[in-house]
Short mmCIF file of C-alpha atoms in Angstrom, two decimals:
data_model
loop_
_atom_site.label_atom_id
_atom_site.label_comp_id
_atom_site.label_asym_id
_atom_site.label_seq_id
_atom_site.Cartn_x
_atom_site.Cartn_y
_atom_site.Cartn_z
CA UNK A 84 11.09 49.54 6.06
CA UNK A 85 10.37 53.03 6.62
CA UNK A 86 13.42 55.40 7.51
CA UNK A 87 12.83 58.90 9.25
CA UNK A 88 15.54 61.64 9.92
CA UNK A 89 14.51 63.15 13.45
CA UNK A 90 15.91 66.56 13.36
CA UNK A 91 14.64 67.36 17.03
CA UNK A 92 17.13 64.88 18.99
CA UNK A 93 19.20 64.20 15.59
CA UNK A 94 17.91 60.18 15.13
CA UNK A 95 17.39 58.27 12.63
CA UNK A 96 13.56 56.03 13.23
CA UNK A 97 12.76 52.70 11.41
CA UNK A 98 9.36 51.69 10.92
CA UNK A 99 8.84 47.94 10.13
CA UNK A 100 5.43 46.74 8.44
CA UNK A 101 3.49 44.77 10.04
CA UNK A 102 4.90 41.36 7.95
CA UNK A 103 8.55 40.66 6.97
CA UNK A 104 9.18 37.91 4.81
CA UNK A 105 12.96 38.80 3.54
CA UNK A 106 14.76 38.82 7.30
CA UNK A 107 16.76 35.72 8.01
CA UNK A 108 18.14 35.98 11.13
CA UNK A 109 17.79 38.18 14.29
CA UNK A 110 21.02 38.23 16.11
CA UNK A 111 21.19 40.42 19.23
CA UNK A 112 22.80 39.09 23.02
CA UNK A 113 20.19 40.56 24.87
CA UNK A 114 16.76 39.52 23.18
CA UNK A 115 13.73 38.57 24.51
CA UNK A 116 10.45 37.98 22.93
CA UNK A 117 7.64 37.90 24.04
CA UNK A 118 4.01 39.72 25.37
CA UNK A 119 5.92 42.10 27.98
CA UNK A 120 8.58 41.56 30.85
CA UNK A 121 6.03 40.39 33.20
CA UNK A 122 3.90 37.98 31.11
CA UNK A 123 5.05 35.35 28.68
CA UNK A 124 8.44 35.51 27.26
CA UNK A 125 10.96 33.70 25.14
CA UNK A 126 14.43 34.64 26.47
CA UNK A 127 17.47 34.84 24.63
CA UNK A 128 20.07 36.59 26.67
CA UNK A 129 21.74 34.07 28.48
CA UNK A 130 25.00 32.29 26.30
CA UNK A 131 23.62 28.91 24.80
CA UNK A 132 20.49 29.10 26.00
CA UNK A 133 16.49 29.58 25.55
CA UNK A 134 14.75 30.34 28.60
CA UNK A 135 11.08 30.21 28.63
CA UNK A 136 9.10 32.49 30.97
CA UNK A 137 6.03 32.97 32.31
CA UNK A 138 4.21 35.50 34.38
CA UNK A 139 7.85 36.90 34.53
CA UNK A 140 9.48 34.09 36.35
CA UNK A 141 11.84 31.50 34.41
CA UNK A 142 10.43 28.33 34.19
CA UNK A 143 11.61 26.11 31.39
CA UNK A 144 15.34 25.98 29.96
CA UNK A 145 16.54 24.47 26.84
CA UNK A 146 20.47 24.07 26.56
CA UNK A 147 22.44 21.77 24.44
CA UNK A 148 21.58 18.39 25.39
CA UNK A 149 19.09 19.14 27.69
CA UNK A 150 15.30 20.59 28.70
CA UNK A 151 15.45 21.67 32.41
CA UNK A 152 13.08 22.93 34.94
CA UNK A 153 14.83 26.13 36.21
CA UNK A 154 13.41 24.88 39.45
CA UNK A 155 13.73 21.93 41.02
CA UNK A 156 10.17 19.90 41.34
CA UNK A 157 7.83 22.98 39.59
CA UNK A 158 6.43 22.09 36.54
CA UNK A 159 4.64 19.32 34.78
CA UNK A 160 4.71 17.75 31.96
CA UNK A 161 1.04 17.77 30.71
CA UNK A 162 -2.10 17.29 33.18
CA UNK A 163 -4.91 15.09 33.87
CA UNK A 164 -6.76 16.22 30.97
CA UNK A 165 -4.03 16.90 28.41
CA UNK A 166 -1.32 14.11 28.75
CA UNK A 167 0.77 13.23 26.01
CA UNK A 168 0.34 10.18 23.67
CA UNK A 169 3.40 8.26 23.82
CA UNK A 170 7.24 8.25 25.21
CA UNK A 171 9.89 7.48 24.35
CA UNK A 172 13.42 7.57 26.36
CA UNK A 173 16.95 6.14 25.58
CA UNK A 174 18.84 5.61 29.15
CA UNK A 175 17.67 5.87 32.81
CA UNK A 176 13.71 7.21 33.57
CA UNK A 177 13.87 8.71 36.99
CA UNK A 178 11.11 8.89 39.34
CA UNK A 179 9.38 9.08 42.63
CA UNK A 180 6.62 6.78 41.94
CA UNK A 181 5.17 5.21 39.06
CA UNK A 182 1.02 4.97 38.59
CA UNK A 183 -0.87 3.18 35.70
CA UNK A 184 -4.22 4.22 35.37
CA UNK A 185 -3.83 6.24 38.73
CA UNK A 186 -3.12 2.81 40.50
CA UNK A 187 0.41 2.63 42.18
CA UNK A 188 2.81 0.38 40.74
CA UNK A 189 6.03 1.46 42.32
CA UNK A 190 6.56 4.16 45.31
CA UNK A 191 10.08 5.04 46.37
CA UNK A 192 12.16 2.17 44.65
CA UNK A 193 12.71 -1.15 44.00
CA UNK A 194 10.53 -3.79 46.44
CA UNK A 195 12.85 -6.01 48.68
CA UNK A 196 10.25 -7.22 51.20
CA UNK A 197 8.42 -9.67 49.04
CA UNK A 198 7.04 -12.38 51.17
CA UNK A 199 4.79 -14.31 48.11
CA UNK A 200 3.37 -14.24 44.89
CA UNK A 201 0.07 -15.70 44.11
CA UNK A 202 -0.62 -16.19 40.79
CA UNK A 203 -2.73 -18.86 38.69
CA UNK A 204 -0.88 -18.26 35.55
CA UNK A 205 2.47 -16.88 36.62
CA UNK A 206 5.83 -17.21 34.61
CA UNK A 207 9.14 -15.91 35.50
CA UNK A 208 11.65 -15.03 32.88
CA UNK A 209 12.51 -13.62 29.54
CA UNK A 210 9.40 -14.51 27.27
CA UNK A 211 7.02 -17.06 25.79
CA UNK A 212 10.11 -18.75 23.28
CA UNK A 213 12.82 -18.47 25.95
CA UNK A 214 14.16 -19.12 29.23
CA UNK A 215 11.35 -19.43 31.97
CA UNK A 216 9.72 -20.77 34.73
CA UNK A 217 5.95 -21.53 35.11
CA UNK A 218 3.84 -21.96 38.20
CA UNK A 219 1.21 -22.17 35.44
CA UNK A 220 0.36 -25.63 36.19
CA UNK A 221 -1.15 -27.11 39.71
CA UNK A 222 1.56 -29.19 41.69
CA UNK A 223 4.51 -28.67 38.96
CA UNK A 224 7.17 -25.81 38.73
CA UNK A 225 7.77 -26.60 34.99
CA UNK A 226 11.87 -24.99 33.23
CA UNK A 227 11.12 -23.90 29.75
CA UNK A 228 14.64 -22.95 27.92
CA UNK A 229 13.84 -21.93 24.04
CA UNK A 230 10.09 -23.01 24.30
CA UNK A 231 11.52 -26.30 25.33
CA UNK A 232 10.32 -27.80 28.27
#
């Protein structure tokens, strides 16, 4: 660090090389960082908060507990072309509709219309070694309880 005595307008100037490795923390309640206040920023200035911005508009907000859109239905989390690998979620997944393999599974909620199932090799229940019941079978409706039929 560089210090300068201005005698002009009385200052004192600090000039900071290009790499610091001794600072430790940068603690100021208005700071942003970032490319300039209309591009990409990292925003500090709001109390317990990180707001991320880009092309000068708030996007993304991280708070205790929580990552939030700062609008409602904006962004997305990856694309077509860039998705992430895995998921995982603890609690309630909310959502509009569900796709797999950009096929619709589930649009708008839970299905309370269904008229009939067709299925050569359908089971109902809880898993191969506990309570079911198979349609598996022509002419028999067969009650497995602990892989015991």
């Amino acid at each position: 660090i560089t210090v300068t005595y201005e005698d002009g307008d009385n200052t004192l100037d600090f000039a900071l090389g290009a790499a610091q490795t001794t600072m430790t923390s940068i603690l100021n309640s208005s700071l942003v960082v970032g490319y300039g206040s209309s591009d990409a920023n990292i925003d500090f200035s709001t109390d317990n908060a990180i707001i991320f911005d880009i092309d000068g508009t708030q996007q993304v907000k991280i708070t205790d507990g929580t990552i939030e859109p700062i609008t409602d239905d904006d962004i997305d989390l990856g694309t077509s072309t860039k998705q992430f690998k895995n998921g995982y979620f603890d609690g309630t997944l909310e959502a509009d509709a569900i796709t797999v393999g950009g096929t619709a599974v589930l649009t708008g909620g839970a299905e309370t219309a269904i008229t009939s199932i067709y299925n050569t090799s359908l089971a109902l229940g809880y898993g191969s070694s506990h309570a079911n019941i198979d349609f598996g079978t022509d002419d028999a409706i067969i009650f497995d309880i602990d892989g015991t039929q």
